[in-house]
Coordinates of C-alpha atoms in Angstrom, one line a residue:
M1 CA 0.0 0.0 0.0
A2 CA 1.3 3.4 -1.0
K3 CA 2.5 5.7 1.8
R4 CA 0.6 9.0 2.3
V5 CA 2.8 12.1 2.1
V6 CA 1.4 15.5 3.0
I7 CA 3.4 18.6 2.0
V8 CA 2.5 22.0 3.5
G9 CA 3.7 24.8 1.2
G10 CA 4.1 25.1 -2.5
G11 CA 7.4 27.1 -2.5
F12 CA 10.7 25.9 -3.7
A13 CA 11.1 23.2 -1.0
G14 CA 7.6 21.8 -1.3
L15 CA 7.4 21.9 -5.0
N16 CA 10.7 20.1 -5.6
A17 CA 9.8 17.5 -3.0
A18 CA 6.5 16.9 -4.8
K19 CA 8.2 16.6 -8.2
R20 CA 10.7 14.0 -7.0
L21 CA 8.0 12.0 -5.1
G22 CA 5.7 12.2 -8.1
R23 CA 8.0 10.0 -10.1
T24 CA 7.3 6.9 -8.0
R25 CA 4.2 4.9 -7.3
D26 CA 5.3 4.1 -3.8
V27 CA 3.6 7.3 -2.4
D28 CA 0.5 9.3 -2.7
V29 CA 1.2 13.0 -2.2
T30 CA -1.0 15.9 -1.1
L31 CA 0.4 19.4 -1.4
I32 CA -1.5 22.1 0.5
D33 CA -1.0 25.9 0.0
R34 CA -2.9 29.0 0.8
K35 CA -2.2 30.3 -2.7
N36 CA -2.9 28.5 -6.0
H37 CA 0.4 29.6 -7.5
H38 CA 4.1 29.0 -7.1
L39 CA 6.0 32.3 -6.9
F40 CA 9.6 33.0 -8.0
Q41 CA 10.4 35.3 -5.1
P42 CA 13.9 36.3 -6.3
L43 CA 12.2 38.5 -9.0
L44 CA 9.5 40.0 -6.8
Y45 CA 11.4 43.3 -6.6
Q46 CA 11.1 43.5 -10.4
V47 CA 7.3 43.4 -10.0
A48 CA 7.5 46.0 -7.3
T49 CA 9.5 48.4 -9.5
A50 CA 7.4 47.9 -12.6
G51 CA 9.9 45.8 -14.5
L52 CA 7.8 42.7 -14.8
S53 CA 4.1 41.7 -14.5
P54 CA 3.1 39.3 -11.7
A55 CA 2.1 36.7 -14.2
D56 CA 5.7 36.6 -15.4
I57 CA 7.1 35.2 -12.2
A58 CA 4.2 33.0 -11.0
A59 CA 2.6 29.8 -12.2
P60 CA -0.4 27.7 -11.0
I61 CA 0.7 24.9 -8.8
R62 CA -1.8 22.5 -10.3
N63 CA -0.4 23.2 -13.8
I64 CA 3.2 22.6 -12.6
L65 CA 2.2 19.2 -11.1
S66 CA -0.4 18.2 -13.6
G67 CA 1.9 15.5 -15.1
Y68 CA 2.3 13.7 -11.8
Q69 CA -0.7 11.4 -11.4
N70 CA 0.0 10.5 -7.7
V71 CA 0.2 14.2 -6.6
E72 CA -3.0 16.0 -5.4
V73 CA -3.1 19.8 -4.9
L74 CA -5.4 21.4 -2.3
L75 CA -6.1 25.1 -1.8
G76 CA -6.3 25.6 2.0
E77 CA -4.7 26.9 5.1
V78 CA -3.2 24.6 7.7
Q79 CA -4.4 25.4 11.3
S80 CA -2.4 22.9 13.3
V81 CA -0.7 19.6 13.2
D82 CA -1.3 16.6 15.6
L83 CA 2.0 14.8 15.6
V84 CA 0.7 11.9 17.7
Q85 CA -2.4 11.2 15.6
Q86 CA -0.5 12.0 12.4
Q87 CA -3.1 14.4 11.2
V88 CA -2.9 17.8 9.6
H89 CA -5.9 20.1 10.4
V90 CA -6.8 22.3 7.5
D91 CA -9.6 24.9 7.2
I92 CA -11.3 22.4 4.9
G93 CA -10.9 19.3 7.1
S94 CA -8.2 17.0 8.4
L95 CA -5.7 14.9 6.5
R96 CA -3.9 11.8 7.7
Y97 CA -0.2 11.3 6.8
D98 CA 2.5 8.7 7.0
Y99 CA 5.2 11.4 6.2
L100 CA 4.9 15.1 6.6
L101 CA 6.9 17.9 5.1
L102 CA 6.5 21.4 6.6
A103 CA 7.8 24.0 4.1
C104 CA 5.6 27.0 4.9
G105 CA 8.2 29.7 4.3
A106 CA 8.6 32.9 6.2
R107 CA 6.9 36.2 6.9
H108 CA 8.3 39.6 7.7
S109 CA 9.7 40.4 11.1
Y110 CA 9.5 44.0 12.4
F111 CA 11.4 43.2 15.5
G112 CA 8.5 43.7 17.8
Q113 CA 7.3 46.9 16.0
E114 CA 4.4 45.4 14.1
Q115 CA 2.7 48.8 13.8
W116 CA 5.4 49.7 11.2
S117 CA 4.0 47.2 8.7
K118 CA 1.2 49.6 7.7
H119 CA 3.8 52.2 6.6
A120 CA 6.6 50.0 5.5
P121 CA 5.4 47.0 3.5
G122 CA 7.7 44.0 2.9
L123 CA 8.2 41.9 -0.2
K124 CA 7.1 38.3 0.1
T125 CA 3.9 38.0 -2.0
I126 CA 2.5 39.3 -5.3
E127 CA 0.0 41.4 -3.3
E128 CA 2.8 43.1 -1.5
A129 CA 4.8 43.7 -4.7
T130 CA 1.9 45.3 -6.4
D131 CA 1.2 47.4 -3.3
I132 CA 4.7 48.7 -3.3
R133 CA 4.5 49.4 -7.1
R134 CA 1.3 51.4 -6.4
R135 CA 3.0 53.4 -3.7
I136 CA 6.1 54.1 -5.8
L137 CA 4.2 55.2 -8.9
T138 CA 1.5 57.1 -7.0
A139 CA 4.3 59.1 -5.3
Y140 CA 5.5 60.3 -8.7
E141 CA 1.9 61.2 -9.7
I142 CA 1.3 63.2 -6.5
A143 CA 4.6 65.0 -6.9
E144 CA 3.8 65.9 -10.5
R145 CA 0.7 67.8 -9.5
A146 CA 2.0 69.2 -6.2
D147 CA 2.5 73.0 -5.9
D148 CA 4.8 73.0 -2.9
P149 CA 8.5 72.1 -3.6
D150 CA 8.7 70.5 -0.1
E151 CA 5.8 68.2 -0.9
Q152 CA 7.5 67.2 -4.2
R153 CA 10.7 66.5 -2.3
K154 CA 9.0 64.3 0.2
Q155 CA 7.1 62.4 -2.5
L156 CA 10.3 61.8 -4.4
T157 CA 12.1 60.4 -1.4
F158 CA 12.2 56.6 -0.9
V159 CA 13.6 54.7 2.0
V160 CA 14.5 51.0 1.8
I161 CA 15.2 49.5 5.2
G162 CA 17.6 46.5 5.1
G163 CA 20.9 46.1 3.3
G164 CA 20.6 42.5 2.2
P165 CA 20.2 41.4 -1.4
T166 CA 16.5 42.3 -1.5
G167 CA 17.1 45.8 -0.1
V168 CA 20.1 46.4 -2.4
E169 CA 18.1 45.2 -5.5
M170 CA 15.1 47.3 -4.5
A171 CA 17.1 50.5 -3.9
G172 CA 19.1 50.0 -7.2
A173 CA 15.9 49.4 -9.2
I174 CA 14.2 52.5 -7.8
G175 CA 17.4 54.6 -8.5
E176 CA 17.7 53.3 -12.1
M177 CA 14.0 53.7 -12.8
S178 CA 14.0 57.3 -11.7
R179 CA 17.0 58.2 -13.8
F180 CA 16.1 56.3 -17.0
A181 CA 12.6 54.9 -17.3
L182 CA 10.7 57.9 -15.9
A183 CA 13.0 60.7 -17.0
R184 CA 10.9 61.6 -20.1
D185 CA 7.4 61.0 -18.7
F186 CA 6.9 63.9 -16.4
R187 CA 6.7 67.7 -17.1
N188 CA 6.5 69.4 -13.7
I189 CA 9.1 67.3 -11.8
N190 CA 12.6 66.1 -12.6
S191 CA 12.5 62.4 -11.7
K192 CA 16.3 62.4 -11.6
S193 CA 16.1 64.4 -8.4
T194 CA 14.6 61.3 -6.7
R195 CA 16.4 60.5 -3.4
V196 CA 16.8 56.9 -2.4
F197 CA 18.0 56.0 1.1
L198 CA 19.2 52.5 1.9
M199 CA 19.3 51.9 5.7
E200 CA 21.4 49.1 7.2
A201 CA 21.9 48.5 10.9
G202 CA 25.2 46.6 10.3
D203 CA 28.5 48.1 9.3
R204 CA 28.1 47.3 5.6
I205 CA 25.5 46.2 3.1
L206 CA 25.5 42.6 1.7
S207 CA 27.1 41.3 4.8
G208 CA 26.9 37.7 3.4
F209 CA 29.3 38.7 0.6
D210 CA 33.0 39.3 0.7
K211 CA 33.8 42.8 1.9
T212 CA 35.3 43.8 -1.5
L213 CA 32.0 42.9 -3.2
S214 CA 30.0 44.9 -0.6
E215 CA 32.2 47.9 -1.3
R216 CA 31.7 47.5 -5.0
A217 CA 28.0 47.2 -4.7
A218 CA 28.0 50.4 -2.5
R219 CA 29.9 52.3 -5.2
D220 CA 27.5 51.1 -7.9
L221 CA 24.5 52.1 -5.8
E222 CA 25.9 55.6 -5.2
K223 CA 26.3 56.1 -8.9
L224 CA 22.6 55.6 -9.2
G225 CA 22.0 58.2 -6.5
V226 CA 21.3 55.9 -3.7
Q227 CA 22.5 57.2 -0.3
I228 CA 23.7 54.4 2.0
W229 CA 23.4 54.7 5.7
T230 CA 25.3 51.9 7.5
S231 CA 25.3 51.4 11.3
S232 CA 21.9 53.1 11.2
R233 CA 19.2 51.3 13.1
V234 CA 15.7 52.7 12.4
T235 CA 13.9 53.7 15.6
E236 CA 10.6 54.9 14.2
V237 CA 8.5 54.4 11.0
D238 CA 5.3 56.3 10.4
G239 CA 3.2 57.7 7.6
A240 CA 5.6 60.7 7.1
G241 CA 9.0 58.9 7.0
V242 CA 11.5 57.3 9.3
S243 CA 13.7 58.2 12.3
V244 CA 17.2 57.0 13.0
G245 CA 17.8 58.1 16.5
S246 CA 17.6 61.9 16.5
E247 CA 17.8 62.1 12.7
R248 CA 14.7 62.3 10.6
I249 CA 14.0 61.5 6.9
E250 CA 10.7 62.7 5.5
A251 CA 9.6 60.2 2.9
A252 CA 6.3 59.2 1.3
T253 CA 7.4 55.7 0.6
V254 CA 9.2 53.3 2.9
I255 CA 9.9 49.7 2.0
W256 CA 10.9 47.0 4.5
A257 CA 13.6 44.5 3.7
A258 CA 15.2 44.1 7.1
G259 CA 14.1 40.8 8.7
V260 CA 12.1 37.7 8.4
Q261 CA 10.3 35.3 10.8
A262 CA 9.5 31.7 10.1
S263 CA 5.9 30.7 9.7
S264 CA 4.0 30.5 12.9
L265 CA 2.9 26.9 12.2
G266 CA 6.0 25.7 14.0
T267 CA 4.4 26.8 17.2
R268 CA 1.2 24.8 16.5
L269 CA 2.7 21.3 16.5
Y270 CA 0.9 19.3 19.1
S271 CA 2.8 16.3 20.4
D272 CA 2.6 13.8 23.3
V273 CA 3.1 16.5 25.9
N274 CA 0.2 18.5 27.3
E275 CA -1.1 21.4 25.3
D276 CA 0.3 24.0 27.7
E277 CA 3.8 22.8 27.0
A278 CA 3.4 22.2 23.3
D279 CA 4.7 25.6 22.2
N280 CA 8.0 24.9 24.0
R281 CA 8.3 21.3 22.8
F282 CA 10.5 22.0 19.8
E283 CA 13.5 24.3 19.9
T284 CA 13.6 27.2 17.5
D285 CA 16.2 29.9 16.7
R286 CA 15.7 33.6 17.1
N287 CA 13.9 33.8 13.8
G288 CA 11.4 31.1 14.8
R289 CA 12.9 28.4 12.6
L290 CA 12.7 24.9 13.9
I291 CA 15.9 23.2 14.9
V292 CA 16.0 19.9 12.9
N293 CA 18.1 16.8 12.8
D294 CA 20.9 16.5 10.2
D295 CA 18.5 14.6 7.8
L296 CA 16.0 17.5 8.2
S297 CA 13.6 15.5 10.3
L298 CA 12.0 16.9 13.5
A299 CA 13.3 15.9 16.9
S300 CA 11.6 12.7 18.1
Y301 CA 9.4 12.5 15.0
T302 CA 11.5 11.0 12.2
N303 CA 8.5 10.9 9.8
V304 CA 8.1 14.7 10.0
F305 CA 10.5 16.9 8.0
V306 CA 11.1 20.6 7.9
A307 CA 12.6 22.5 5.0
G308 CA 13.2 25.9 3.5
D309 CA 12.7 29.1 5.5
Q310 CA 11.1 27.2 8.3
A311 CA 14.1 25.0 9.1
H312 CA 17.3 26.0 11.0
V313 CA 20.2 24.1 9.3
E314 CA 23.8 24.9 9.8
D315 CA 26.7 24.7 7.3
K316 CA 30.1 23.2 7.9
K317 CA 31.2 26.3 9.7
G318 CA 28.3 26.2 12.1
E319 CA 26.5 29.2 10.4
P320 CA 22.8 29.0 9.6
L321 CA 22.1 28.5 6.0
P322 CA 20.4 31.5 4.4
G323 CA 16.8 31.6 3.4
V324 CA 17.3 31.6 -0.3
A325 CA 15.8 29.5 -3.2
P326 CA 18.8 27.2 -3.8
V327 CA 18.8 26.1 -0.1
A328 CA 15.1 25.4 -0.2
T329 CA 15.3 23.6 -3.5
Q330 CA 18.0 21.2 -2.4
Q331 CA 16.3 20.6 0.9
G332 CA 13.0 19.7 -0.8
R333 CA 14.8 17.2 -3.0
H334 CA 16.7 15.7 0.0
V335 CA 13.5 15.2 2.0
A336 CA 11.9 13.3 -0.9
T337 CA 15.0 11.2 -1.2
M338 CA 14.9 10.4 2.5
I339 CA 11.2 9.4 2.4
L340 CA 11.9 7.0 -0.5
A341 CA 15.0 5.6 1.3
D342 CA 12.7 4.7 4.3
I343 CA 10.2 3.1 2.0
N344 CA 12.9 1.0 0.3
Q345 CA 14.6 0.3 3.7
R346 CA 17.7 2.1 2.9
A347 CA 19.7 4.2 5.4
R348 CA 19.2 8.0 5.6
A349 CA 21.9 10.5 4.9
P350 CA 22.6 13.9 6.4
F351 CA 21.7 17.0 4.3
R352 CA 24.7 18.7 2.7
Y353 CA 24.1 22.0 1.0
V354 CA 26.1 22.5 -2.2
D355 CA 26.7 26.2 -2.5
K356 CA 26.6 27.2 -6.1
G357 CA 27.2 30.8 -5.4
T358 CA 25.4 34.0 -4.3
M359 CA 24.6 37.0 -6.4
A360 CA 22.8 40.4 -6.3
T361 CA 22.1 42.8 -9.0
I362 CA 22.3 46.6 -8.7
G363 CA 21.3 47.9 -12.1
R364 CA 22.3 47.8 -15.7
H365 CA 25.6 46.1 -16.2
K366 CA 26.0 46.1 -12.4
A367 CA 25.9 43.1 -10.2
V368 CA 28.1 41.1 -7.7
M369 CA 28.5 37.4 -7.6
Q370 CA 30.4 35.1 -5.2
V371 CA 31.1 31.4 -5.9
G372 CA 33.4 29.9 -3.2
T373 CA 36.6 31.9 -3.3
W374 CA 35.7 33.4 -6.7
K375 CA 34.4 36.9 -6.7
F376 CA 33.0 38.8 -9.7
G377 CA 31.4 42.2 -10.3
G378 CA 30.2 44.3 -13.2
R379 CA 29.0 43.2 -16.6
F380 CA 29.9 39.5 -16.4
A381 CA 28.2 39.1 -13.0
W382 CA 25.2 41.0 -14.4
L383 CA 24.9 38.7 -17.4
T384 CA 25.3 35.6 -15.2
W385 CA 22.6 36.9 -12.9
W386 CA 20.3 37.5 -15.9
V387 CA 20.8 34.0 -17.4
V388 CA 20.5 32.1 -14.0
H389 CA 17.2 33.8 -13.1
I390 CA 15.6 33.1 -16.5
Y391 CA 16.8 29.5 -16.4
F392 CA 15.3 28.8 -12.9
L393 CA 11.9 30.4 -13.7
T394 CA 9.1 27.9 -13.7
G395 CA 7.7 27.2 -17.2
F396 CA 8.7 28.1 -20.7
R397 CA 6.1 30.8 -21.0
N398 CA 7.5 32.7 -18.0
R399 CA 11.1 32.4 -19.3
F400 CA 10.0 33.6 -22.8
F401 CA 8.1 36.6 -21.6
V402 CA 10.7 37.6 -19.0
F403 CA 13.4 37.4 -21.6
L404 CA 11.4 39.6 -24.0
S405 CA 10.6 42.1 -21.2
W406 CA 14.2 42.4 -20.2
I407 CA 15.4 42.8 -23.8
W408 CA 12.8 45.5 -24.4
S409 CA 13.7 47.3 -21.2
Y410 CA 17.4 47.1 -22.0
L411 CA 17.0 48.6 -25.5
T412 CA 14.5 51.3 -24.6
Y413 CA 15.3 52.1 -21.0
R414 CA 11.6 51.7 -20.2
R415 CA 9.6 49.5 -17.9
G416 CA 6.5 47.8 -19.2
A417 CA 4.4 47.1 -16.1
R418 CA 3.8 50.6 -14.8
L419 CA 0.2 50.2 -13.7
I420 CA -1.3 51.7 -10.6
V421 CA -3.9 49.4 -9.2
G422 CA -5.9 49.6 -6.0
T423 CA -6.1 53.4 -5.8
K424 CA -7.4 56.5 -7.6
V425 CA -5.8 59.8 -8.5
D426 CA -8.2 62.7 -9.0
G427 CA -6.9 64.6 -12.0
N428 CA -9.1 67.6 -11.4
K429 CA -7.6 68.5 -8.0
K430 CA -4.1 69.5 -7.3
T431 CA -2.3 68.3 -4.1
K432 CA -3.0 70.5 -1.1
S433 CA -1.4 68.4 1.6
V434 CA 0.8 65.3 1.3
A435 CA -0.7 63.9 4.5
E436 CA -4.2 64.4 3.2
E437 CA -3.3 62.7 -0.1
Q438 CA -1.7 59.8 1.7
S439 CA -4.7 59.3 4.0
K440 CA -7.0 59.3 1.0
H441 CA -5.0 56.8 -0.9
E442 CA -4.8 54.5 2.2
A443 CA -8.6 54.7 2.5
L444 CA -9.0 53.7 -1.1
K445 CA -6.7 50.7 -0.9

């Protein structure tokens, strides 16, 4: 009789596990996700900065897995997991499992300041990406019709909080867009006067890269007009801007790229201890990721695996693996291999991450890439980033249209997805107050 495998999450880990398990008749797989699509998160910032359409970087999970007859896809939200009864409780009912993979991903962490989320959206979903795109493009529209130079200056000021790859790529994209894509479109403002601030609490941006690459990225960003503030911990975020200690930056648009927190499902795993102790049953790191065994199984429950952003796994140096797509992809495949090893009565093996390199793009012809001891920057790194991201997109259609979009953007210096959705700009009324306009747009979201 085929074993029942339940996978929670259709991200890189869950999808790759399902594909590998889908090639055998030894298991029946059910994949559950709150969304009906798989999202290529590394390119979300391109949607947020009007470079790509959401459909270019997403594909229906059912379509991706339609060729695997033993894989079932369900749209639903997992409420809790009973590890003793081996049941997953979903909003549509309960599912029994023989093996379980938790790959729910991560959410934003505002370090205890959840009220900031209203004013500084993060970038994890299509909805968030289109919201950021709306905020960015609306800021230019409000500035175009503003009478007060101070209001224009505030609208044309953007703050990105977090100097990791996402923050660097967002800041670079906004800087490049303002100097090239929008330069010919407005009459009353000079989009090249846009100010972009990149805030980082540490002593340098891209701390996961070699220091020489961090410095190169900083120089490239500064050429695009991005002002980098390192050793600058944000102390307040509100509708009018951000504060760093006693210093204040008035800005209409603030974007959060500073921290992540693992899915809260890890705190809703009910085991053989009483319910009051259940939340403390499994050890987590400071980001809420579950500490797992070396084969990615959960402590005391060898038929339950955790992968992707929800799992705390260390490399050979004892450092936690980053929450990036290659890590999740390899972990998903490893979990599938371990389940099949159990079924075929073979020994399990520890997970070993093969680091194929890390990269971040800053703008046209500007990127940094690190592969082991090899370090690259400039045009070669940019072309490599370009090819790698197209290759790993899901589906031929997405690869084709992203390729065409990037070629068109490269040749024309324009961005093709500059649509404002979810708000309304009244063309018959000039801006009287930035705060008034912002409140109106928030109400119309």
